[in-house]
Structures are given as C-alpha cells and as structure tokens.
Amino acid sequence: MQKILDLISEEVQKAFEAAGYDAQLGRVTISNRPDLCEYQCNGAMAGAKKYHKAPLMIAQEVAEKLDASDVLAEVSAAAPGFLNMKVKEEFVRDYLRKMRESEKFGLKMPGQAKKIIIDYGGPNVAKPLHVGHLRSAIIGESIKRICRYAGHDIIGDIHLGDWGLQMGLIITELQKRQPDLIYFDASYEGEYPEEAPFTISELEEIYPTASAKSKEDETYKADAMEATYKLQSGVRGYRALWNHIIDVSVTDLKKNYENLNVAFDLWKGESDVHDIIPGMVEAMKKGGYAYESDGALVVDVKEETDTKEVPPCMILKSDGASLYNTTDLATIMDRMEQHHPDKLIYLTDKRQELYFEQVFRCARKTGLVDADTELVHIGFGTMNGKDGKPFKTREGGVMRLENLIHEINEEMIRKIRENAETKGYEVDEKEAEETAKVVGLAAIKYGDLSNQASKDYIFDMDRFTSFEGDTGPYILYTIVRIKSILGKYAEQGGTLTNTVIENAVNDSEKSLMLEVAKFNAMIEGACEEIAPHRICAYIYDLANAFNHFYHETKILTEEDVQKKSGWIALLILTRDILETCIDLLGFSAPERM
Ligand code: ARG
C-alpha cells in the first residue's frame, strides 16, 4: 500500500498543478499545529518567489481546487501561506479497512531484498553474560526482526569468543587442579570421555581465578599462552577439552539467550575461521597490502581525508599469533564466501568504533569485500546506574545478566500484586511469576530500545517497571486493556471476525485512526535508519491515542450495533499492530497483568 502521507501529497500536488503551479510544491507533512489541522503544506511559501505572487494567494487558489477532493475535508489557507488540512473520515476509514485486509498491514516489500548478516552476540565462552552483552543482544535482535519483517534476507550470527587466551587460561587452571586428567596425557591415543570433567558453575569460577592468577604470575601466564598455542595448533587432548568447554558453555548460553527472547541463526565463533587465516594473510602479503613493521604484520588504512589518526590494522603479532582483528577479517572473508551478503552489520560498544573503522577499511582495501558491500558498525552507549556511572552490583562488581533479570522480575511481581490489590482481584503466585517474566523483559528491552542506540542511558528500575509513562509495561498494559475489552465484547455475544471499521465519530477516534495509518511509513523508516527507537516512539504515541479514545468512549455499553462493531474492528487492528511492533522489539504481552 502507498503511505498515507504520499496519498495526501499526491492529492495536493494535483491541485498545485491544476492551479498552474509546479506539482512538486504540494508535498504534505503532518501538522505541527494539531490544534488547527491534521496535515499541512508549505509549498505556497516556497513557490512565492518563483511565481512572483503572494504566498497566501497561491495557497487560496490551491485550496479552491481541493474543494471537491475525496481525500481532504477542510482545506484553508492561513497567513502567510500555509495550507491547513483535515482528511475526510471516509478516506481514513477506507485506508484502515485496506490495511486490515493487506499482508503486513500494507507494508510494501522491497523490489530487491538485501542479504544482511548481523553480528550481535559476541559472548565469550566460559565467561558469564553480563550487562555489557545485554545491549548488543537486545538491539541486534530487534534490528534483525525489523529488517526481516521489512522483507530482507537476514542472518543473525552470534560470533562466539571461543579461541583466544581465555581458552588457554581455563585449560591451564584445569591442569593445575587435575593434572591426572587423561586430556593432559600426551601418549594417550584412545577416545576421550563424552562427559565434561566440569560443570558450568565450575567453569565460571575457573575462568576468573585463572585470569587473576595470570595477572600476578608471569610463569602462569606463559603456561596459559603455551596452552593456547597447543590448542590452536591442534593438540588432541586440548581440542577435546576445548570441545567440552564449548558444549557446556553453549548449552548455558542458549538458555540465557532464550530467556531474553534472542535467537541466532548461526552459532559460529572465532575458532571457525582459524584454518583460513594463513591463506588470507598470504593473499594480503602477495597483494602488497600487508608489510612488516616492528616485527608485526600490518596493513595501512589511513586516508587523506582523515581528521583523526587512524593507525594501521595489525594482522599478526610479532610472535606470529593472530589477534581480534585477524579473526574479524577472516570472518568477513568467510561470510562473503559462504553467503555473499550485501551488507554486514556489527553491534558492539561504541568504544570499538575506531577498531571497526580499521577493520572495514582493511577489508575493503585488501578486497575481502566487494566495492558495493555495505559495512556498518552500530556502536551503542553505556548502560549506566542512577549515579551516572556504568551499571554495577550493589557491591560494585560487574552485574551478571541473570541477576539483573532476577531483580527486575522481583520488582515486577511486587507491582503486579500491588495492581491486583488496588483493582480488587486475586492473582495466584504462579501466574504472577509467569506474568512478571513477560513484563520484566518488556521493561528491560523497552527501557533500552526507546533510546537512540548510540546514547548512554540510565537503567532506572523504578521508571522502567512503571505501568505509566514511556515504558514497556505501559505498552503491555494498553494491549492487555484492549484484549480485555475484546474478551468482554465476545462474552456479550459479539463476534470479532465480521467487524468492519467505520467512520470516526469523534476527534479522539480519528486521532487514533491516523496514528494507526502511520504504520507502514514508520516501519520503512525504522528499517532504513536501523532504528528500533522509532518503533518505540510510534507505539508510545499509538498507545496514548488509544487510551485517550478509550477514556472518552463508552465502547461496551454503546447501543448502536454498527458503531460498536466499528470500534471493535478498530481495536482489533490497534491490538494487532501493537503486538506486531512489540514482537519486532523482541518481547510479547501477557493475557492479564
Ligand atoms: N567477544 C567480544 C567481546 O566480548 C565481542 C565481539 C564483537 N563482535 C565482533 N565481530 N568483533 O568484547
């Protein structure tokens, strides 16, 4: 379907033309004076110079041509030359009727779908997920869903950190604790046990212990580097242990991401490109891009127009070891070979901005990607505590994701009970817990996504979990309210399936209808700008418009059957759009709350 603003613009453009002016002047925008009109056009002012005419006169002539319009109801010229407009009730009604019948509410699919890979996990094996991983997961998942809904071909990849020194550290610590493990017996040639010699909780304790020791003890660190080297060069026992570490850790990660409603299509890791690194490095040398500098192998990536210093991209360290850059570059090569994406999107903390600039330039310069492959880094800001500093536990440590979710859920249960008490109904314990999980996730995700990704934001438990204001729970509360009205309508004997949207009967209904009508334009914008916050802003406006209408309209006691069923139809469409939007943000609504 065409966007509603385009349809209105077309109408006004025709009128400009009919009055003898350039049609282009007829571009319409949403009114910035909603007290006066719904839409406005400033074209008469823009045309005044060209036509040597007072803008008000042009506006008046155009307004006259719109007298008989099927789209516009009230068109008036206002000084110094605005065209103020309202649309006809029938026009909005028909637009919404068509939305209801159309796939994806009339969202146009792109002529040519793009293949896009989104890299938005980045957890490190054997290290617990912490709040730093939260933003990447939340924002990335939403971007994946939005672009997929908008008709593109999307692959989400977790890109596990599974190959670096942390693996050597764990293996070293295991060896110190259990030197007799069969994995450390170099002469052993048999099969290794299927069961891992540790649990996830042990693993999560082993890593920080080993990491602390390596910082104090040089020989320990040397051992860990040696173990990393042995692992990477394929020593059997080390590989077998590594497989256990991955299995145990990935099982746990899957559970954690599932709780967040986050699902990756690919579970690849840094280790997956290990074997293709030598070939890539060779090609970079052969092509004359990579050269030795202080023993290390680097590629220059600075450009003449740079205003800041962009250091060379290091490909290999002086000891020949690969780095974070190396795996990212090899992964780009792998992704191009396996999937030929049009676009690669990376989500990380914005402190990695320069890093990705180097990697992208290097990939382009060395021909790892095509000239038209888009490489995009979305650097997000920090999630801060109320003190404005990066979010920490009460004791000042890094907040584990599980604990954060637990805290939110506890607060949500409290609020759900409180709400039930004031409303005078019973909630059973089990239901309150289930609902708290659903609403808690909405609180966290909406709190994050409603900010522009690049900005820092304050994680404010009280505000995020509130049922009022620009919050996830408010949106859910609105959906639940609609569902409850629909439920009651059905109980009264009404049928939901054969309802038809009618003309708006009052301003609040029309405002709601015009808000609903913005859906396709909003989704297109959110996808093009890679901006989930646009969906949040939209559903906040939509929920407000609905609640305004709800407070002014006695829906269920209405006697006029047609009018009532028209409202029900509008409610169904509003609910469906709200639910679609929250699904694109990565959360869902409960039945009651
Ligand atoms: N594992 C990394 C970390 O914890 C993040 C990886 C981000 N993605 C990437 N392709 N470099 O810092």
XYZ file of C-alpha atoms and ligand atoms in Angstrom:
605
model
C 0.000 0.000 0.000
C 1.059 3.561 -0.578
C 1.883 5.559 2.531
C -0.979 7.735 3.695
C 1.182 10.838 3.555
C 2.042 10.065 -0.075
C -1.622 9.700 -0.983
C -2.447 13.039 0.601
C 0.578 14.655 -1.041
C -0.490 13.360 -4.435
C -3.862 14.970 -3.974
C -2.359 18.326 -3.083
C 0.232 18.070 -5.846
C -2.560 17.621 -8.373
C -4.218 20.764 -7.006
C -0.999 22.787 -7.335
C -0.733 21.639 -10.920
C -4.389 22.430 -11.662
C -3.871 25.928 -10.297
C -0.932 26.365 -12.651
C 1.950 25.743 -10.269
C 4.718 23.217 -10.020
C 3.291 19.980 -8.617
C 6.416 19.406 -6.528
C 5.315 22.223 -4.238
C 2.464 20.083 -2.971
C 4.427 17.965 -0.527
C 2.392 17.436 2.656
C 3.637 16.883 6.205
C 1.958 16.087 9.495
C 0.739 19.294 11.084
C 2.904 20.918 13.696
C -0.231 22.674 14.951
C -2.538 19.732 15.700
C -4.923 22.194 17.354
C -5.564 23.726 13.904
C -5.313 20.895 11.430
C -4.105 17.369 10.785
C -1.795 17.997 7.838
C -0.093 20.983 6.336
C 1.655 22.035 3.161
C 4.176 24.879 2.999
C 4.567 24.789 -0.789
C 2.906 28.142 -1.450
C 5.625 29.894 0.511
C 8.310 28.045 -1.411
C 6.641 28.977 -4.716
C 6.132 32.682 -3.983
C 9.488 33.764 -5.344
C 9.302 31.712 -8.491
C 5.795 32.897 -9.377
C 6.179 36.475 -8.055
C 2.969 36.125 -6.127
C 1.944 36.475 -2.505
C 2.071 33.012 -0.907
C -1.359 33.466 0.608
C -2.842 33.937 -2.842
C -1.232 30.794 -4.149
C -2.491 28.904 -1.124
C -6.007 30.197 -1.674
C -6.004 29.158 -5.308
C -4.810 25.694 -4.423
C -7.355 25.400 -1.615
C -10.142 26.149 -4.082
C -9.003 23.344 -6.344
C -9.301 20.991 -3.374
C -12.947 21.820 -2.743
C -14.192 18.690 -4.413
C -11.464 16.411 -3.095
C -12.305 12.862 -1.983
C -9.328 12.893 0.326
C -9.407 16.258 2.043
C -12.275 17.657 4.066
C -11.265 21.066 5.281
C -8.599 22.949 3.431
C -7.833 26.505 4.410
C -5.149 28.972 3.510
C -3.581 30.657 6.515
C -1.165 33.562 6.662
C 1.486 33.865 5.496
C 0.777 30.994 3.080
C 0.166 27.728 4.845
C -2.323 25.208 3.628
C -4.023 23.642 6.655
C -5.899 20.437 6.056
C -8.000 17.716 7.540
C -8.702 14.448 5.813
C -12.129 13.002 5.119
C -13.444 10.397 7.553
C -14.210 8.079 4.623
C -10.673 8.342 3.333
C -9.131 7.306 6.664
C -11.754 4.611 7.130
C -11.023 3.107 3.711
C -7.294 3.289 4.306
C -7.627 1.353 7.560
C -10.007 -1.164 6.013
C -7.414 -1.845 3.370
C -4.677 -2.128 5.994
C -6.682 -4.795 7.755
C -7.026 -6.832 4.585
C -3.438 -6.465 3.453
C -0.468 -8.589 4.331
C 1.686 -6.843 6.974
C -0.906 -4.064 7.149
C 0.050 -2.853 3.705
C 3.797 -2.579 4.181
C 5.463 -2.561 0.753
C 8.150 -5.163 0.205
C 11.452 -4.036 -1.323
C 11.877 -4.612 -5.054
C 15.127 -6.375 -4.330
C 15.608 -7.967 -0.909
C 19.026 -7.393 0.604
C 21.006 -10.160 2.201
C 22.217 -8.884 5.538
C 24.340 -10.574 8.205
C 24.047 -9.182 11.718
C 26.832 -9.895 14.184
C 25.324 -9.126 17.580
C 26.294 -11.699 20.160
C 29.964 -11.641 20.992
C 29.764 -13.513 24.302
C 32.948 -15.176 25.397
C 32.808 -18.879 26.059
C 33.153 -19.795 29.743
C 32.576 -16.235 30.878
C 29.136 -15.416 32.227
C 26.965 -12.970 30.299
C 26.956 -9.569 31.925
C 25.055 -6.354 31.299
C 27.559 -5.347 28.617
C 26.267 -8.189 26.453
C 22.700 -7.150 27.073
C 22.544 -4.120 24.825
C 24.096 -5.906 21.902
C 21.597 -8.757 22.218
C 18.584 -6.510 22.690
C 19.355 -4.044 19.910
C 20.697 -6.642 17.482
C 17.714 -8.933 17.906
C 15.348 -6.066 17.235
C 17.233 -4.924 14.142
C 17.201 -8.490 12.875
C 13.444 -8.750 13.329
C 12.699 -5.329 11.814
C 14.769 -5.885 8.679
C 13.371 -9.381 8.259
C 9.804 -8.099 8.593
C 10.576 -5.338 6.091
C 11.350 -8.053 3.569
C 15.099 -8.540 3.694
C 17.035 -11.758 3.943
C 18.680 -11.695 7.362
C 21.179 -13.964 9.063
C 21.985 -13.366 12.720
C 25.368 -14.695 13.854
C 26.470 -14.928 17.483
C 30.219 -14.762 16.749
C 31.371 -16.516 19.907
C 34.633 -15.506 21.514
C 35.913 -19.082 21.650
C 39.504 -19.041 20.545
C 41.613 -16.597 22.472
C 43.764 -16.649 25.567
C 40.770 -17.294 27.811
C 40.663 -20.850 26.489
C 44.330 -21.356 27.350
C 43.731 -19.917 30.819
C 40.940 -22.370 31.536
C 42.941 -25.321 30.289
C 45.940 -24.256 32.375
C 43.890 -23.917 35.531
C 42.280 -27.305 34.907
C 45.689 -28.863 34.534
C 46.869 -27.378 37.830
C 43.799 -28.734 39.597
C 43.523 -32.111 37.908
C 46.921 -32.937 36.391
C 45.926 -36.568 36.013
C 43.114 -35.907 33.575
C 43.502 -38.070 30.520
C 43.443 -34.983 28.294
C 46.896 -33.999 29.506
C 48.452 -37.388 28.777
C 50.323 -36.782 25.513
C 50.771 -40.509 24.886
C 47.064 -41.284 25.106
C 45.592 -42.349 21.798
C 42.134 -43.623 22.701
C 38.743 -41.975 22.709
C 38.074 -39.204 25.224
C 35.116 -39.374 27.610
C 31.826 -37.910 26.463
C 31.144 -36.271 29.784
C 32.923 -32.974 30.525
C 35.151 -33.018 33.615
C 33.456 -29.849 34.950
C 30.052 -28.171 35.226
C 29.061 -24.707 34.052
C 29.340 -23.276 37.572
C 32.842 -24.695 37.940
C 33.739 -23.286 34.556
C 32.511 -19.858 35.517
C 34.598 -19.975 38.672
C 37.692 -21.342 36.907
C 37.991 -18.542 34.389
C 38.177 -15.551 36.758
C 40.520 -17.477 39.049
C 42.849 -18.256 36.167
C 42.636 -14.741 34.818
C 43.568 -13.256 38.208
C 46.481 -15.667 38.634
C 47.865 -14.859 35.193
C 47.982 -11.196 36.062
C 50.120 -11.825 39.119
C 52.222 -14.713 37.987
C 54.373 -14.494 34.853
C 55.012 -18.234 34.580
C 51.320 -18.940 34.929
C 50.634 -16.559 32.086
C 53.353 -18.180 29.988
C 51.729 -21.562 30.650
C 48.368 -20.203 29.524
C 49.863 -18.829 26.333
C 51.550 -22.139 25.708
C 48.228 -23.927 26.256
C 46.512 -21.529 23.850
C 49.168 -22.235 21.277
C 48.847 -26.003 21.745
C 45.094 -25.781 21.422
C 45.310 -23.710 18.270
C 47.887 -26.000 16.717
C 45.578 -28.934 17.231
C 46.941 -30.982 20.166
C 44.287 -33.728 20.522
C 43.693 -33.655 24.270
C 43.477 -29.875 24.274
C 41.000 -29.891 21.429
C 38.901 -32.469 23.250
C 38.880 -30.350 26.405
C 38.054 -27.292 24.349
C 35.089 -29.133 22.832
C 33.808 -29.834 26.337
C 34.207 -26.196 27.311
C 32.269 -25.106 24.220
C 29.494 -27.664 24.753
C 28.941 -26.835 28.401
C 29.142 -23.122 27.781
C 26.958 -23.045 24.676
C 24.223 -25.051 26.425
C 24.194 -22.411 29.117
C 24.344 -19.505 26.659
C 21.421 -20.904 24.670
C 19.333 -20.998 27.819
C 20.268 -17.420 28.687
C 19.584 -16.011 25.232
C 16.325 -17.941 25.071
C 15.209 -16.249 28.276
C 15.915 -12.954 26.547
C 13.883 -14.000 23.507
C 17.022 -13.760 21.409
C 17.707 -16.365 18.710
C 20.762 -16.599 16.473
C 20.634 -18.327 13.104
C 24.325 -19.123 13.221
C 26.372 -20.155 16.239
C 29.740 -19.638 14.657
C 32.762 -18.499 16.551
C 36.224 -17.058 16.166
C 37.583 -20.617 16.070
C 35.671 -21.358 12.864
C 37.969 -19.187 10.797
C 41.224 -20.423 12.298
C 42.091 -22.547 9.278
C 41.524 -19.833 6.702
C 43.737 -17.232 8.404
C 47.045 -18.364 6.803
C 45.559 -18.140 3.293
C 44.144 -14.701 3.987
C 47.441 -13.444 5.376
C 49.310 -14.833 2.369
C 46.945 -13.055 -0.010
C 47.361 -9.771 1.854
C 51.130 -10.093 1.575
C 51.025 -11.089 -2.071
C 48.728 -8.219 -2.933
C 51.297 -5.865 -1.441
C 48.931 -4.666 1.271
C 50.499 -6.211 4.350
C 54.029 -5.330 5.381
C 56.245 -5.866 8.404
C 56.527 -3.165 10.983
C 58.446 -3.763 14.228
C 58.141 -7.486 13.568
C 54.366 -7.348 13.325
C 52.409 -7.641 10.086
C 50.215 -4.608 9.366
C 48.064 -3.013 6.659
C 47.941 0.771 6.373
C 44.394 2.058 6.481
C 44.731 5.803 6.868
C 43.125 8.019 4.272
C 43.927 11.510 3.077
C 40.693 12.980 4.318
C 41.188 11.686 7.880
C 40.905 14.310 10.554
C 41.924 11.903 13.308
C 44.773 9.455 13.354
C 43.778 6.018 12.076
C 46.580 3.591 12.971
C 47.460 0.639 10.733
C 45.417 -2.534 11.103
C 47.563 -5.220 12.731
C 47.190 -8.617 11.087
C 49.710 -10.718 13.015
C 51.635 -10.027 16.207
C 55.421 -10.223 16.176
C 55.256 -13.789 17.514
C 53.045 -14.703 14.557
C 49.914 -15.038 16.679
C 46.623 -13.787 15.294
C 44.550 -11.111 17.012
C 40.959 -9.993 17.456
C 41.365 -8.094 14.123
C 42.608 -11.156 12.363
C 39.589 -13.247 13.286
C 37.203 -10.452 12.383
C 38.826 -10.037 8.963
C 38.869 -13.773 8.320
C 35.223 -13.916 9.385
C 34.375 -11.246 6.814
C 36.130 -13.327 4.178
C 34.251 -16.434 5.314
C 30.895 -14.648 5.320
C 31.471 -13.303 1.819
C 32.376 -16.761 0.552
C 29.533 -18.574 2.300
C 26.692 -16.076 1.955
C 27.613 -13.177 -0.367
C 25.838 -10.619 1.832
C 25.019 -7.117 0.542
C 25.511 -5.756 3.988
C 27.243 -6.637 7.258
C 26.042 -5.049 10.481
C 28.047 -5.231 13.711
C 26.822 -4.320 17.142
C 29.280 -3.517 19.877
C 30.006 -0.925 22.469
C 30.826 2.381 20.757
C 34.322 2.274 22.198
C 35.094 -0.143 19.369
C 34.277 2.452 16.723
C 37.850 3.115 15.641
C 38.573 -0.596 15.709
C 35.772 -1.316 13.235
C 36.798 1.615 11.078
C 40.234 -0.013 10.760
C 38.827 -3.462 10.100
C 36.347 -2.212 7.479
C 38.955 -0.162 5.653
C 41.343 -3.077 5.696
C 38.656 -5.434 4.350
C 37.869 -3.018 1.544
C 41.446 -2.251 0.658
C 42.501 -5.892 0.552
C 39.467 -6.878 -1.494
C 37.828 -9.131 1.084
C 34.513 -7.463 0.239
C 33.015 -6.152 -2.996
C 33.059 -2.450 -3.782
C 29.353 -2.188 -3.006
C 29.229 -4.355 0.126
C 27.960 -2.173 2.936
C 29.850 -2.459 6.226
C 28.076 -0.913 9.177
C 29.129 -0.675 12.790
C 26.467 0.329 15.276
C 28.254 1.463 18.382
C 25.965 1.650 21.375
C 26.356 3.713 24.506
C 26.785 2.526 28.069
C 24.033 1.396 30.361
C 24.574 3.450 33.480
C 23.277 3.218 37.014
C 21.371 6.041 38.676
C 24.708 7.563 39.706
C 25.519 8.062 36.018
C 28.351 5.525 36.133
C 28.395 2.147 34.328
C 25.840 -0.153 35.892
C 27.260 -2.212 38.769
C 26.048 -4.513 41.513
C 25.485 -3.011 44.959
C 28.905 -4.313 45.894
C 30.417 -2.534 42.897
C 31.075 -5.632 40.775
C 30.062 -6.353 37.214
C 26.349 -7.166 37.170
C 25.596 -10.619 35.825
C 22.736 -10.676 33.415
C 20.890 -13.352 35.358
C 20.930 -11.232 38.499
C 19.719 -8.170 36.692
C 16.797 -10.105 35.231
C 16.073 -11.596 38.628
C 15.934 -8.146 40.239
C 13.587 -6.795 37.579
C 11.321 -9.816 37.925
C 11.073 -9.394 41.697
C 10.109 -5.760 41.249
C 7.561 -6.714 38.597
C 5.922 -9.315 40.855
C 5.599 -6.654 43.526
C 3.958 -4.232 41.074
C 1.610 -6.880 39.677
C 0.425 -7.779 43.185
C 0.009 -4.120 44.041
C -2.015 -3.527 40.882
C -4.238 -6.541 41.575
C -4.850 -5.295 45.108
C -5.968 -1.846 44.006
C -8.173 -3.381 41.315
C -9.534 -5.883 43.815
C -8.788 -9.174 42.122
C -6.830 -12.245 43.109
C -3.579 -13.262 41.460
C -2.150 -16.652 42.112
C 1.531 -16.984 42.775
C 2.299 -18.993 39.665
C 0.515 -16.589 37.352
C 2.183 -13.574 38.947
C 5.597 -15.152 38.379
C 4.906 -16.003 34.759
C 3.487 -12.566 34.050
C 6.381 -10.872 35.824
C 8.820 -12.624 33.487
C 6.989 -11.404 30.397
C 6.510 -7.852 31.676
C 10.015 -7.679 33.166
C 11.568 -8.476 29.817
C 9.464 -5.752 28.205
C 10.618 -3.316 30.900
C 14.288 -4.052 30.222
C 14.032 -4.115 26.439
C 11.801 -1.080 26.030
C 13.944 0.853 28.510
C 16.920 0.137 26.299
C 15.386 0.382 22.826
C 13.472 3.597 23.384
C 16.808 5.428 23.450
C 18.833 6.024 20.341
C 21.374 3.182 20.409
C 24.444 5.418 20.391
C 23.380 7.240 23.554
C 24.236 6.248 27.110
C 21.193 5.702 29.270
C 20.324 5.262 32.895
C 18.914 1.952 33.970
C 16.200 3.151 36.286
C 14.410 0.180 37.787
C 11.535 2.240 39.184
C 10.834 4.066 35.975
C 11.322 1.089 33.651
C 8.868 -1.081 35.590
C 6.199 1.591 35.945
C 2.788 0.959 34.360
C 2.615 4.611 33.390
C 4.712 6.772 31.117
C 7.013 5.890 28.248
C 7.695 2.319 29.408
C 7.358 -1.273 28.257
C 4.806 -2.145 30.958
C 2.624 0.804 29.869
C 2.549 -0.526 26.316
C 1.703 -4.016 27.557
C -0.936 -2.621 29.872
C -2.568 -0.967 26.888
C -2.556 -4.187 24.895
C -3.993 -6.097 27.850
C -6.698 -3.453 28.180
C -7.678 -3.889 24.519
C -7.699 -7.661 24.886
C -9.917 -7.391 27.906
C -12.453 -5.218 26.052
C -12.458 -7.647 23.141
C -12.955 -10.517 25.582
C -15.921 -8.785 27.183
C -17.414 -7.967 23.792
C -17.252 -11.660 22.913
C -18.833 -12.531 26.265
C -21.723 -10.205 25.414
C -22.262 -12.327 22.336
C -20.422 -10.120 19.835
C -18.411 -11.736 17.050
C -14.954 -10.378 16.393
C -14.416 -11.807 12.948
C -17.001 -9.943 10.892
C -16.390 -6.454 12.265
C -15.782 -3.577 9.843
C -14.076 -0.267 10.533
C -16.470 2.707 10.266
C -16.094 6.493 10.067
C -14.618 8.109 13.143
C -17.306 9.615 15.348
C -15.104 11.967 17.345
C -11.650 13.549 17.349
C -10.041 11.035 19.648
C -11.163 8.201 17.419
C -9.880 9.958 14.330
C -6.530 10.676 16.003
C -6.242 7.013 16.837
C -7.048 6.076 13.249
C -4.470 8.482 11.851
C -1.875 7.085 14.258
C -2.652 3.537 13.112
C -2.297 4.658 9.495
C 1.345 5.661 10.016
C 2.455 2.062 10.483
C 3.969 1.290 7.068
C 5.892 4.557 6.810
C 7.234 4.078 10.321
C 8.468 0.528 9.666
C 10.171 1.581 6.434
C 11.958 4.345 8.317
C 12.973 2.103 11.209
C 14.473 -0.403 8.773
C 16.246 2.142 6.579
C 17.713 4.006 9.522
C 18.325 0.795 11.508
C 16.454 2.471 14.345
C 14.310 0.388 16.736
C 13.691 3.518 18.815
C 11.371 4.703 16.052
C 9.084 1.765 16.775
C 9.088 2.632 20.481
C 8.180 6.243 19.757
C 5.398 5.086 17.448
C 3.804 2.612 19.838
C 4.002 5.120 22.665
C 2.012 7.605 20.549
C -0.338 4.860 19.430
C -0.940 3.655 22.994
C -1.590 7.231 24.107
C -4.012 7.776 21.238
C -5.816 4.575 22.115
C -6.054 5.374 25.818
C -7.354 8.827 25.039
C -10.067 7.326 22.835
C -10.835 4.684 25.463
C -11.334 7.269 28.209
C -13.690 9.288 26.042
C -15.760 6.467 24.632
C -18.102 4.032 26.327
C -17.425 1.181 23.977
C -19.148 -1.782 25.573
C -22.370 -0.034 26.532
C -22.912 1.522 23.089
C -26.379 0.710 21.771
C -25.759 1.390 18.086
C -24.570 -2.031 16.967
C -22.807 -0.884 13.823
C -20.934 1.861 15.621
C -19.913 -0.532 18.362
C -18.683 -3.191 15.985
C -16.779 -0.496 14.078
C -14.954 0.394 17.278
C -14.232 -3.245 17.942
C -12.745 -3.526 14.455
C -10.517 -0.542 15.190
C -9.472 -2.101 18.494
C -8.549 -5.346 16.787
C -6.386 -3.514 14.256
C -4.752 -1.445 17.010
C -4.018 -4.557 19.057
C -2.604 -6.399 16.049
C -0.312 -3.508 15.195
C 0.856 -3.072 18.782
C 1.557 -6.786 19.076
C 3.422 -6.824 15.790
C 5.523 -3.892 16.937
C 6.471 -5.380 20.286
C 7.363 -8.605 18.538
C 9.747 -6.578 16.372
C 11.229 -5.162 19.565
C 11.649 -8.712 20.878
C 9.039 -9.035 23.605
C 5.411 -10.061 23.997
C 2.295 -9.259 26.018
C 0.621 -11.398 28.682
C -3.127 -12.093 28.729
C -3.600 -10.235 32.018
C -1.432 -8.132 34.238
N 33.773 -11.098 22.103
C 33.940 -9.694 22.018
C 33.946 -9.065 23.429
O 33.431 -9.639 24.367
C 32.875 -9.011 21.232
C 32.773 -9.419 19.786
C 32.045 -8.420 18.954
N 31.924 -8.807 17.564
C 32.895 -8.809 16.677
N 32.679 -9.282 15.485
N 34.093 -8.339 16.944
O 34.446 -7.955 23.554
